[in-house]
Short mmCIF file of C-alpha atoms (C1' of nucleotides) in Angstrom, two decimals:
data_model
loop_
_atom_site.label_atom_id
_atom_site.label_comp_id
_atom_site.label_asym_id
_atom_site.label_seq_id
_atom_site.Cartn_x
_atom_site.Cartn_y
_atom_site.Cartn_z
CA MET A 1428 -12.53 19.70 -52.57
CA SER A 1429 -10.38 19.11 -49.51
CA GLN A 1430 -11.37 16.75 -46.72
CA ALA A 1431 -11.61 18.03 -43.16
CA ARG A 1432 -8.05 17.65 -41.92
CA GLU A 1433 -7.49 15.78 -38.70
CA PRO A 1434 -4.55 16.47 -36.35
CA VAL A 1435 -2.90 13.39 -37.90
CA GLN A 1436 -0.99 12.56 -34.73
CA ILE A 1437 -2.45 9.10 -34.56
CA ARG A 1438 0.65 7.55 -33.14
CA GLN A 1439 1.71 9.56 -30.12
CA THR A 1440 -1.18 10.41 -27.87
CA ASP A 1441 -2.56 6.92 -27.69
CA SER A 1442 0.64 5.44 -26.31
CA ARG A 1443 1.23 8.19 -23.77
CA THR A 1444 -2.10 7.88 -22.04
CA ALA A 1445 -2.34 4.14 -22.56
CA ILE A 1446 0.83 3.83 -20.51
CA LEU A 1447 -0.53 6.20 -17.88
CA GLU A 1448 -3.75 4.25 -17.47
CA SER A 1449 -2.06 0.90 -17.45
CA ALA A 1450 0.36 2.20 -14.85
CA GLU A 1451 -2.50 3.51 -12.75
CA ARG A 1452 -4.04 0.06 -12.61
CA ALA A 1453 -0.73 -1.65 -11.92
CA PHE A 1454 0.33 0.70 -9.11
CA ALA A 1455 -3.14 0.46 -7.59
CA ASP A 1456 -3.23 -3.32 -7.64
CA GLN A 1457 0.35 -4.23 -6.79
CA GLY A 1458 1.88 -1.17 -5.19
CA PHE A 1459 4.89 0.75 -6.44
CA GLY A 1460 7.35 -2.03 -5.76
CA GLY A 1461 5.10 -4.79 -7.00
CA ALA A 1462 4.21 -3.17 -10.29
CA SER A 1463 6.58 -3.89 -13.15
CA ILE A 1464 7.27 -1.61 -16.07
CA ARG A 1465 7.34 -4.61 -18.36
CA ALA A 1466 3.81 -5.62 -17.38
CA ILE A 1467 2.63 -2.01 -17.61
CA ALA A 1468 3.97 -1.72 -21.15
CA ARG A 1469 2.54 -5.08 -22.14
CA GLU A 1470 -0.94 -4.23 -20.90
CA ALA A 1471 -0.75 -0.82 -22.57
CA GLY A 1472 0.15 -2.53 -25.82
CA VAL A 1473 3.41 -0.65 -26.31
CA ASN A 1474 7.08 -1.46 -26.31
CA GLN A 1475 8.58 -1.31 -22.87
CA ALA A 1476 11.13 1.30 -23.88
CA MET A 1477 8.25 3.67 -24.59
CA VAL A 1478 7.64 3.95 -20.88
CA HIS A 1479 11.10 5.40 -20.37
CA TYR A 1480 10.85 7.44 -23.51
CA TYR A 1481 7.84 9.31 -22.17
CA TYR A 1482 8.33 9.14 -18.42
CA GLN A 1483 12.09 8.64 -17.92
CA ASN A 1484 11.79 6.25 -14.97
CA LYS A 1485 9.44 4.44 -12.63
CA ASP A 1486 9.38 7.22 -10.08
CA GLN A 1487 8.33 9.90 -12.53
CA LEU A 1488 5.78 7.55 -14.04
CA PHE A 1489 4.19 7.25 -10.61
CA ARG A 1490 4.21 10.99 -10.11
CA SER A 1491 2.64 11.50 -13.51
CA VAL A 1492 -0.19 9.15 -12.65
CA VAL A 1493 -0.96 11.04 -9.46
CA ALA A 1494 -0.51 14.45 -11.05
CA ARG A 1495 -3.14 13.84 -13.72
CA ARG A 1496 -5.85 12.67 -11.35
CA SER A 1497 -5.14 15.03 -8.49
CA GLY A 1498 -5.59 17.86 -10.95
CA GLN A 1499 -9.00 16.58 -11.95
CA VAL A 1500 -10.14 16.31 -8.33
CA ASN A 1501 -8.56 19.40 -6.86
CA ASP A 1502 -9.65 21.74 -9.65
CA ARG A 1503 -13.22 20.79 -8.85
CA ARG A 1504 -12.66 21.22 -5.14
CA ASN A 1505 -11.08 24.63 -5.56
CA ASP A 1506 -13.89 25.81 -7.82
CA ALA A 1507 -16.48 24.58 -5.33
CA LEU A 1508 -14.72 26.42 -2.50
CA ASP A 1509 -14.61 29.63 -4.55
CA ALA A 1510 -18.33 29.40 -5.23
CA LEU A 1511 -19.28 28.53 -1.67
CA PHE A 1512 -17.57 31.46 0.01
CA GLN A 1513 -18.60 34.00 -2.59
CA ASP A 1514 -21.90 34.67 -0.84
CA GLY A 1515 -20.75 34.59 2.76
CA ILE A 1516 -20.06 31.64 5.00
CA PRO A 1517 -21.66 28.33 3.99
CA GLY A 1518 -22.93 25.58 6.26
CA LEU A 1519 -20.71 22.70 7.33
CA GLU A 1520 -22.68 20.17 5.31
CA GLU A 1521 -22.25 22.23 2.15
CA LEU A 1522 -18.55 22.63 2.76
CA MET A 1523 -17.86 18.98 3.42
CA GLU A 1524 -19.90 17.92 0.43
CA ALA A 1525 -17.87 20.27 -1.74
CA LEU A 1526 -14.68 18.66 -0.47
CA LEU A 1527 -15.73 15.03 -0.51
CA ARG A 1528 -17.96 14.80 -3.58
CA PRO A 1529 -15.25 15.21 -6.22
CA THR A 1530 -13.13 12.58 -4.55
CA ILE A 1531 -15.96 10.09 -4.27
CA GLU A 1532 -17.30 10.75 -7.74
CA ILE A 1533 -14.01 10.21 -9.50
CA GLY A 1534 -13.63 6.96 -7.63
CA HIS A 1535 -17.05 5.87 -8.84
CA ASP A 1536 -16.39 6.76 -12.46
CA ASP A 1537 -15.92 3.22 -13.72
CA ALA A 1538 -15.81 4.25 -17.37
CA HIS A 1539 -12.65 6.35 -16.87
CA GLY A 1540 -10.64 4.11 -14.60
CA GLY A 1541 -11.87 5.78 -11.42
CA PRO A 1542 -11.79 2.69 -9.21
CA ALA A 1543 -8.15 2.06 -10.06
CA TYR A 1544 -7.17 5.57 -9.07
CA ALA A 1545 -9.30 5.25 -5.95
CA ARG A 1546 -7.34 2.21 -4.84
CA LEU A 1547 -4.08 3.92 -5.70
CA ILE A 1548 -4.83 7.08 -3.80
CA VAL A 1549 -6.06 5.19 -0.76
CA ALA A 1550 -2.87 3.20 -0.69
CA PHE A 1551 -0.53 6.12 -0.79
CA ASN A 1552 -2.66 8.40 1.38
CA ASN A 1553 -1.67 6.45 4.47
CA ALA A 1554 1.81 5.56 3.35
CA ALA A 1555 4.75 6.90 5.29
CA ASP A 1556 7.52 6.27 2.79
CA GLU A 1557 9.38 9.21 1.38
CA ARG A 1558 8.06 8.94 -2.15
CA SER A 1559 4.43 8.92 -1.03
CA GLN A 1560 4.92 11.83 1.33
CA ASN A 1561 6.69 13.88 -1.31
CA VAL A 1562 3.87 13.29 -3.77
CA ALA A 1563 1.25 14.05 -1.13
CA LYS A 1564 3.06 17.23 -0.20
CA GLU A 1565 3.22 18.44 -3.77
CA TYR A 1566 -0.21 17.47 -5.07
CA TYR A 1567 -2.52 17.39 -2.06
CA ASP A 1568 -1.16 19.62 0.70
CA PRO A 1569 -2.22 22.92 -0.93
CA ILE A 1570 -5.91 21.98 -1.18
CA ALA A 1571 -5.67 20.41 2.28
CA ARG A 1572 -4.49 23.67 3.84
CA ARG A 1573 -7.15 25.64 2.07
CA SER A 1574 -9.82 23.16 3.18
CA ILE A 1575 -8.69 23.24 6.79
CA ASP A 1576 -8.87 27.03 6.86
CA ALA A 1577 -12.34 26.86 5.33
CA MET A 1578 -13.50 24.39 7.97
CA ARG A 1579 -12.34 26.71 10.73
CA ARG A 1580 -14.20 29.66 9.21
CA VAL A 1581 -17.38 27.58 9.09
CA VAL A 1582 -16.94 26.13 12.58
CA PRO A 1583 -15.05 28.76 14.59
CA ALA A 1584 -15.01 26.58 17.69
CA LEU A 1585 -12.75 24.13 15.87
CA GLY A 1586 -9.13 24.44 16.98
CA LYS A 1587 -6.36 24.14 14.42
CA ALA A 1588 -5.21 20.73 15.58
CA GLU A 1589 -8.81 19.48 15.63
CA ALA A 1590 -9.40 20.92 12.18
CA VAL A 1591 -6.38 19.12 10.78
CA ARG A 1592 -7.47 15.86 12.38
CA SER A 1593 -11.04 16.35 11.19
CA TYR A 1594 -9.90 16.96 7.65
CA LEU A 1595 -7.71 13.88 7.63
CA PHE A 1596 -10.55 11.87 9.18
CA ALA A 1597 -13.01 13.05 6.57
CA ILE A 1598 -10.65 12.31 3.69
CA SER A 1599 -9.90 8.93 5.16
CA LEU A 1600 -13.64 8.27 5.27
CA ALA A 1601 -14.21 9.24 1.69
CA LEU A 1602 -11.26 7.17 0.57
CA SER A 1603 -12.39 4.10 2.44
CA LEU A 1604 -15.67 4.42 0.59
CA MET A 1605 -13.95 4.68 -2.77
CA ALA A 1606 -11.65 1.75 -2.43
CA LYS A 1607 -13.96 -1.08 -3.27
CA THR A 1608 -12.04 -3.78 -1.52
CA GLY A 1609 -15.08 -6.03 -1.43
CA ARG A 1610 -14.90 -6.09 2.34
CA ALA A 1611 -18.01 -3.99 2.94
CA ALA A 1612 -20.03 -6.21 0.66
CA ARG A 1613 -18.65 -9.32 2.31
CA LEU A 1614 -19.31 -8.16 5.88
CA SER A 1615 -22.81 -6.95 5.06
CA ASP A 1616 -23.75 -10.02 3.00
CA GLY A 1617 -24.18 -7.81 -0.04
CA LEU A 1618 -26.25 -5.11 1.66
CA CYS A 1619 -23.61 -2.43 1.23
CA ASP A 1620 -23.70 -1.46 -2.39
CA ASP A 1621 -21.44 1.59 -2.57
CA SER A 1622 -22.13 1.96 -6.27
CA ASP A 1623 -24.85 4.51 -5.46
CA THR A 1624 -22.80 7.69 -5.55
CA GLU A 1625 -25.43 9.92 -3.99
CA GLU A 1626 -25.97 7.64 -1.02
CA THR A 1627 -22.24 7.31 -0.55
CA VAL A 1628 -21.75 11.07 -0.53
CA ALA A 1629 -24.65 11.50 1.86
CA ASN A 1630 -23.26 8.93 4.27
CA ALA A 1631 -19.77 10.36 4.21
CA VAL A 1632 -20.98 13.93 4.70
CA ALA A 1633 -23.34 12.99 7.54
CA PHE A 1634 -20.69 10.98 9.34
CA ALA A 1635 -17.97 13.57 8.87
CA CYS A 1636 -20.05 16.58 9.93
CA ALA A 1637 -21.26 14.89 13.08
CA GLY A 1638 -17.70 13.92 13.93
CA ILE A 1639 -16.36 17.40 13.29
CA ARG A 1640 -19.00 19.00 15.51
CA ALA A 1641 -18.14 16.52 18.24
CA LEU A 1642 -14.46 17.48 18.08
CA ALA A 1643 -15.39 21.17 18.07
CA ASN A 1644 -17.53 20.72 21.18
CA LYS A 1645 -14.84 18.75 22.94
CA ASN A 1646 -12.41 21.53 22.16
CA ASN A 1647 -14.83 24.17 23.42
CA ILE A 1648 -15.45 22.43 26.71
CA GLN A 1649 -11.74 21.99 27.31
CA ASN A 1650 -11.11 25.66 26.63
CA ARG A 1651 -13.87 26.74 28.97
CA GLN A 1652 -12.60 24.50 31.73
CA SER A 1653 -8.98 25.50 31.41
CA GLY A 1654 -9.66 29.17 30.72
CA MET B 764 20.18 -30.68 43.03
CA SER B 765 18.96 -29.94 39.57
CA GLN B 766 18.82 -26.44 38.20
CA ALA B 767 15.51 -24.98 37.14
CA ARG B 768 15.29 -26.20 33.57
CA GLU B 769 14.59 -23.68 30.92
CA PRO B 770 12.79 -24.55 27.66
CA VAL B 771 16.29 -24.68 26.15
CA GLN B 772 15.15 -23.23 22.83
CA ILE B 773 17.67 -20.47 22.99
CA ARG B 774 18.86 -20.80 19.44
CA GLN B 775 15.71 -21.00 17.42
CA THR B 776 13.53 -18.23 18.75
CA ASP B 777 16.00 -15.48 18.16
CA SER B 778 16.26 -15.97 14.42
CA ARG B 779 12.58 -16.74 13.99
CA THR B 780 11.31 -13.57 15.58
CA ALA B 781 14.17 -11.47 14.30
CA ILE B 782 13.03 -12.37 10.80
CA LEU B 783 9.41 -11.65 11.68
CA GLU B 784 10.20 -8.20 13.01
CA SER B 785 12.51 -7.31 10.19
CA ALA B 786 9.85 -8.44 7.73
CA GLU B 787 7.24 -6.36 9.50
CA ARG B 788 9.32 -3.24 9.02
CA ALA B 789 10.14 -4.05 5.41
CA PHE B 790 6.56 -4.82 4.38
CA ALA B 791 5.36 -1.69 6.15
CA ASP B 792 7.91 0.57 4.52
CA GLN B 793 8.08 -0.84 1.01
CA GLY B 794 4.95 -2.90 0.53
CA PHE B 795 4.81 -6.58 -0.27
CA GLY B 796 6.27 -6.22 -3.72
CA GLY B 797 8.91 -3.72 -2.75
CA ALA B 798 10.26 -5.64 0.22
CA SER B 799 13.01 -8.12 -0.56
CA ILE B 800 13.74 -11.30 1.34
CA ARG B 801 17.43 -10.65 1.06
CA ALA B 802 17.13 -7.26 2.75
CA ILE B 803 14.85 -8.72 5.40
CA ALA B 804 17.38 -11.42 6.21
CA ARG B 805 20.26 -8.98 6.23
CA GLU B 806 18.55 -6.63 8.66
CA ALA B 807 17.55 -9.55 10.85
CA GLY B 808 21.17 -10.65 10.93
CA VAL B 809 20.53 -14.11 9.50
CA ASN B 810 21.29 -15.99 6.33
CA GLN B 811 18.71 -15.47 3.67
CA ALA B 812 17.91 -19.16 3.43
CA MET B 813 16.69 -19.00 7.03
CA VAL B 814 13.69 -17.05 5.88
CA HIS B 815 12.61 -19.92 3.66
CA TYR B 816 13.57 -22.45 6.28
CA TYR B 817 11.13 -20.96 8.79
CA TYR B 818 8.48 -19.43 6.56
CA GLN B 819 8.70 -21.36 3.29
CA ASN B 820 7.98 -18.39 1.01
CA LYS B 821 7.27 -14.68 0.87
CA ASP B 822 3.51 -15.09 1.01
CA GLN B 823 3.53 -17.15 4.19
CA LEU B 824 6.04 -14.78 5.73
CA PHE B 825 3.59 -11.95 5.17
CA ARG B 826 0.74 -13.98 6.64
CA SER B 827 2.85 -14.82 9.67
CA VAL B 828 3.59 -11.16 10.30
CA VAL B 829 -0.11 -10.30 10.24
CA ALA B 830 -1.12 -13.37 12.23
CA ARG B 831 1.08 -12.52 15.18
CA ARG B 832 -0.09 -8.94 15.54
CA SER B 833 -3.76 -9.48 14.77
CA GLY B 834 -3.78 -12.02 17.58
CA GLN B 835 -2.40 -9.45 20.00
CA VAL B 836 -5.03 -6.87 19.05
CA ASN B 837 -8.05 -9.08 18.60
CA ASP B 838 -7.57 -11.05 21.81
CA ARG B 839 -7.77 -7.78 23.69
CA ARG B 840 -10.81 -6.67 21.71
CA ASN B 841 -12.62 -9.93 22.29
CA ASP B 842 -11.89 -9.85 26.01
CA ALA B 843 -13.12 -6.26 26.23
CA LEU B 844 -16.35 -7.19 24.42
CA ASP B 845 -16.89 -10.12 26.77
CA ALA B 846 -16.47 -7.88 29.80
CA LEU B 847 -18.64 -5.09 28.43
CA PHE B 848 -21.70 -7.20 27.72
CA GLN B 849 -21.47 -9.23 30.89
CA ASP B 850 -23.45 -6.68 32.86
CA GLY B 851 -26.05 -5.74 30.27
CA ILE B 852 -25.74 -3.38 27.32
CA PRO B 853 -22.91 -0.84 27.48
CA GLY B 854 -22.93 2.70 26.11
CA LEU B 855 -21.70 3.47 22.60
CA GLU B 856 -18.65 5.33 23.87
CA GLU B 857 -17.59 2.37 25.99
CA LEU B 858 -18.06 0.01 23.09
CA MET B 859 -16.11 2.05 20.57
CA GLU B 860 -13.29 2.63 23.01
CA ALA B 861 -13.08 -1.12 23.60
CA LEU B 862 -12.77 -1.66 19.85
CA LEU B 863 -10.42 1.19 19.00
CA ARG B 864 -8.12 1.36 22.00
CA PRO B 865 -6.23 -1.89 21.39
CA THR B 866 -5.60 -0.93 17.80
CA ILE B 867 -4.37 2.54 18.65
CA GLU B 868 -2.29 1.42 21.61
CA ILE B 869 -0.38 -1.24 19.70
CA GLY B 870 0.39 1.32 17.03
CA HIS B 871 1.78 3.66 19.67
CA ASP B 872 3.93 1.01 21.31
CA ASP B 873 7.25 2.21 19.93
CA ALA B 874 9.31 -0.16 22.03
CA HIS B 875 7.78 -3.25 20.39
CA GLY B 876 7.67 -2.21 16.76
CA GLY B 877 4.13 -0.91 16.96
CA PRO B 878 4.51 1.90 14.44
CA ALA B 879 5.81 -0.50 11.81
CA TYR B 880 2.82 -2.77 12.23
CA ALA B 881 0.55 0.27 12.21
CA ARG B 882 1.85 1.29 8.81
CA LEU B 883 1.59 -2.26 7.56
CA ILE B 884 -1.98 -2.77 8.70
CA VAL B 885 -3.09 0.57 7.31
CA ALA B 886 -1.62 -0.32 3.95
CA PHE B 887 -3.31 -3.64 3.60
CA ASN B 888 -6.57 -2.59 5.24
CA ASN B 889 -7.55 -0.61 2.17
CA ALA B 890 -5.90 -2.87 -0.36
CA ALA B 891 -8.07 -4.69 -2.86
CA ASP B 892 -5.59 -7.29 -4.09
CA GLU B 893 -6.37 -10.91 -3.49
CA ARG B 894 -3.64 -11.53 -0.96
CA SER B 895 -4.68 -8.64 1.26
CA GLN B 896 -8.34 -9.57 1.14
CA ASN B 897 -7.60 -13.20 1.96
CA VAL B 898 -5.53 -12.16 4.95
CA ALA B 899 -8.18 -9.67 6.06
CA LYS B 900 -10.88 -12.30 5.71
CA GLU B 901 -8.98 -14.79 7.81
CA TYR B 902 -7.58 -12.58 10.56
CA TYR B 903 -9.94 -9.62 10.85
CA ASP B 904 -13.39 -10.56 9.57
CA PRO B 905 -14.39 -12.58 12.67
CA ILE B 906 -13.81 -9.70 15.11
CA ALA B 907 -15.38 -7.34 12.59
CA ARG B 908 -18.61 -9.32 12.46
CA ARG B 909 -18.75 -9.58 16.21
CA SER B 910 -18.13 -5.85 16.56
CA ILE B 911 -20.83 -4.96 14.05
CA ASP B 912 -23.36 -7.10 15.91
CA ALA B 913 -22.34 -5.41 19.15
CA MET B 914 -22.80 -1.96 17.64
CA ARG B 915 -26.31 -2.84 16.55
CA ARG B 916 -27.20 -4.09 20.02
CA VAL B 917 -25.99 -0.83 21.52
CA VAL B 918 -27.65 1.36 18.88
CA PRO B 919 -30.76 -0.51 17.73
CA ALA B 920 -31.66 2.20 15.23
CA LEU B 921 -28.52 1.33 13.27
CA GLY B 922 -29.33 -0.72 10.16
CA LYS B 923 -27.01 -3.52 9.13
CA ALA B 924 -25.55 -1.68 6.15
CA GLU B 925 -25.02 1.44 8.26
CA ALA B 926 -23.42 -0.63 10.99
CA VAL B 927 -20.97 -2.16 8.53
CA ARG B 928 -20.11 1.25 7.11
CA SER B 929 -19.77 2.72 10.58
CA TYR B 930 -17.45 -0.03 11.65
CA LEU B 931 -15.26 0.40 8.60
CA PHE B 932 -15.30 4.16 9.09
CA ALA B 933 -14.26 3.84 12.71
CA ILE B 934 -11.45 1.41 11.93
CA SER B 935 -10.31 3.64 9.13
CA LEU B 936 -10.19 6.54 11.59
CA ALA B 937 -8.17 4.65 14.13
CA LEU B 938 -5.77 3.45 11.47
CA SER B 939 -5.25 6.90 10.02
CA LEU B 940 -4.29 7.97 13.52
CA MET B 941 -1.82 5.16 13.89
CA ALA B 942 0.00 5.57 10.66
CA LYS B 943 2.32 8.39 11.54
CA THR B 944 2.91 9.61 8.06
CA GLY B 945 4.05 12.98 9.26
CA ARG B 946 1.28 14.62 7.32
CA ALA B 947 -0.79 15.68 10.34
CA ALA B 948 2.26 17.28 11.92
CA ARG B 949 3.15 18.99 8.64
CA LEU B 950 -0.33 20.38 7.99
CA SER B 951 -0.76 21.58 11.57
CA ASP B 952 2.74 23.06 11.82
CA GLY B 953 3.55 20.62 14.60
CA LEU B 954 0.38 21.14 16.61
CA CYS B 955 -0.88 17.60 16.06
CA ASP B 956 1.21 15.44 18.28
CA ASP B 957 -0.48 12.03 18.05
CA SER B 958 2.03 10.56 20.48
CA ASP B 959 -0.44 11.17 23.32
CA THR B 960 -2.31 7.88 23.29
CA GLU B 961 -5.13 8.99 25.56
CA GLU B 962 -5.92 12.07 23.54
CA THR B 963 -5.80 10.06 20.34
CA VAL B 964 -8.22 7.49 21.70
CA ALA B 965 -10.52 10.23 22.98
CA ASN B 966 -10.57 11.99 19.61
CA ALA B 967 -11.21 8.83 17.66
CA VAL B 968 -13.99 7.69 20.00
CA ALA B 969 -15.69 11.09 20.02
CA PHE B 970 -15.57 11.42 16.24
CA ALA B 971 -16.70 7.85 15.59
CA CYS B 972 -19.60 7.89 18.08
CA ALA B 973 -20.97 11.15 16.73
CA GLY B 974 -20.75 9.81 13.19
CA ILE B 975 -22.42 6.54 14.08
CA ARG B 976 -25.32 8.33 15.78
CA ALA B 977 -25.70 10.51 12.72
CA LEU B 978 -25.97 7.48 10.44
CA ALA B 979 -28.43 5.85 12.85
CA ASN B 980 -30.64 8.95 12.82
CA LYS B 981 -30.48 9.20 9.05
CA ASN B 982 -31.54 5.58 8.83
CA ASN B 983 -34.40 6.17 11.27
CA ILE B 984 -35.77 9.13 9.40
CA GLN B 985 -35.65 7.27 6.09
CA ASN B 986 -37.52 4.33 7.60
CA ARG B 987 -40.19 6.56 9.07
CA GLN B 988 -40.69 8.37 5.77
CA SER B 989 -40.86 5.24 3.66
CA GLY B 990 -42.87 3.14 6.20
"C1'" DA C 1165 32.26 -41.81 20.54
"C1'" DC C 1166 28.74 -41.47 17.67
"C1'" DC C 1167 24.29 -40.64 16.16
"C1'" DG C 1168 20.15 -37.83 14.65
"C1'" DG C 1169 17.61 -33.68 14.62
"C1'" DC C 1170 17.69 -28.91 14.48
"C1'" DC C 1171 20.00 -24.82 12.87
"C1'" DT C 1172 23.00 -22.30 9.76
"C1'" DT C 1173 25.84 -21.49 5.86
"C1'" DA C 1174 27.69 -20.35 1.06
"C1'" DA C 1175 26.79 -21.22 -3.47
"C1'" DT C 1176 23.82 -21.49 -7.14
"C1'" DC C 1177 19.54 -21.23 -10.26
"C1'" DA C 1178 16.41 -19.37 -13.59
"C1'" DA C 1179 13.53 -15.61 -13.94
"C1'" DA C 1180 12.35 -10.99 -13.70
"C1'" DC C 1181 13.72 -6.46 -12.84
"C1'" DG C 1182 14.67 -1.20 -14.45
"C1'" DT C 1183 17.17 0.95 -17.74
"C1'" DT C 1184 19.89 1.94 -21.97
"C1'" DT C 1185 21.18 1.53 -26.61
"C1'" DA C 1186 21.27 1.59 -31.63
"C1'" DA C 1187 18.56 1.18 -35.44
"C1'" DT C 1188 14.04 1.66 -37.94
"C1'" DT C 1189 9.82 3.73 -39.24
"C1'" DA C 1190 6.53 7.46 -39.87
"C1'" DA C 1191 5.35 12.35 -40.08
"C1'" DT C 1192 6.72 17.48 -40.74
"C1'" DG C 1193 8.64 21.53 -42.82
"C1'" DG C 1194 11.32 23.92 -46.29
"C1'" DC D 653 12.28 15.55 -52.33
"C1'" DC D 654 15.29 15.79 -48.93
"C1'" DA D 655 16.53 16.91 -44.08
"C1'" DT D 656 14.79 16.91 -39.60
"C1'" DT D 657 12.20 15.47 -35.86
"C1'" DA D 658 9.28 12.33 -33.28
"C1'" DA D 659 7.68 7.72 -32.33
"C1'" DT D 660 8.65 3.04 -32.05
"C1'" DT D 661 11.18 -1.27 -32.06
"C1'" DA D 662 14.14 -5.40 -30.71
"C1'" DA D 663 17.89 -6.46 -28.17
"C1'" DA D 664 20.87 -6.32 -24.63
"C1'" DC D 665 22.90 -4.39 -20.23
"C1'" DG D 666 23.99 -5.47 -15.37
"C1'" DT D 667 21.50 -6.23 -11.14
"C1'" DT D 668 18.32 -8.17 -8.12
"C1'" DT D 669 14.76 -11.18 -7.19
"C1'" DG D 670 12.54 -15.62 -4.76
"C1'" DA D 671 13.83 -20.00 -4.18
"C1'" DT D 672 16.75 -24.37 -3.79
"C1'" DT D 673 20.59 -27.17 -2.84
"C1'" DA D 674 24.24 -29.66 -0.54
"C1'" DA D 675 27.26 -29.40 3.06
"C1'" DG D 676 28.44 -28.77 7.68
"C1'" DG D 677 28.18 -27.18 12.75
"C1'" DC D 678 26.06 -27.65 17.11
"C1'" DC D 679 24.15 -30.29 20.83
"C1'" DG D 680 21.70 -33.58 23.84
"C1'" DG D 681 20.90 -38.55 24.28
"C1'" DT D 682 22.78 -43.20 24.39
#
DNA sequence: ACCGGCCTTAATCAAACGTTTAATTAATGG
DNA sequence: CCATTAATTAAACGTTTGATTAAGGCCGGT
């Protein structure tokens, strides 16, 4: 009688993702320049040549880290957008929650290295260097454009420039909530927890929606005055 | 007849500040780990040993870069707070403009390396590593605490935790406006200019105030329900 | 003229860096 | 069972890193 046969590929898969997760932590904590491939390999428990074997070089290793996570987040955001607009036009709160919740939740997922990715994504979100912008363009611009269009359908008074700013504001909000720098806890003497995902989402959505409506009104008034 | 005597320190100051400004650009563009002292010295037009002569090591060089700029910003913010509360309690819009304007303006000051510092400060504002948090604690926590207290005086309904979050949100907004990553321009097909300082300040203040009031209301409602 | 304190220099150090190589081991398919 | 492929290893490559050293130039004061 034959045993249930396993895929037998014990060796490969472990190393590949171990490197990826170690790299995620290293890039998040020390930046691209500060992270060293040697340390990444050491912490992953693999030979340092394995990093190049699987990912060629440091640049592509970085891209691979971002690619994996951005897929996880943006698939959820795209699905949520599909569902929301299927039955007409949703409310602004629903829309913003659909956009921000996946980002916040993955950052709060301690068991799967969420906080490390949160710190990483925050760092490169506001970075102006060519590598960061290329990665942002490839992995985050498509969902950004779709989100901005959705925001303008939900709040018609929102001009394109205001919508872009609002989107970037909202993302920046959500990211600042994910990156547990310890500063919020320090400044609030421990009152700000930020481990409560639901409260975090609620705060981000409330703040963002109010801000967006304010920009929409401002835009409206300007148009009325000048038109 | 004696000539008007100058402080005579012609030699020193040039190299000192040349290093500081070169370092500011390097740290902003490549991060702490990615920036090299050799490149910093080269771009400053000095021997690389001069960097250690004036700033001992890379860590203190970084601190010196932040110290200089944070002084410029926070002196202005402190003065504005003093003036605002001299004649009673100001409005929220006035308060937030006092807090955000200096930050935004220094980031827009192209002639004096503002954009470089903007990118630098954005990068380390959301960083969780020990060095960044130590620098933040030393150079930005005092004004942060004072600002948070001021916000609660202006909006009494704002709880402490909400005030801390609001402050961090608002700063995060202003910073995302300063860091000209090119992403806003790209996503808006050039519509978002961000070089217009007044419009930038107005947008940030409007968005932040609306968000803060939303969090204050949310807090109020919760208290009423649970009390 | 000479001294003493800044400022500046070129040269050097050990350590760490990213990357490549050649050789070894383990699994797969015919 | 052998040939092929994939995974892994130790070692080394040349370069760059942060930091230190010793030597000298500049300049006002005496």
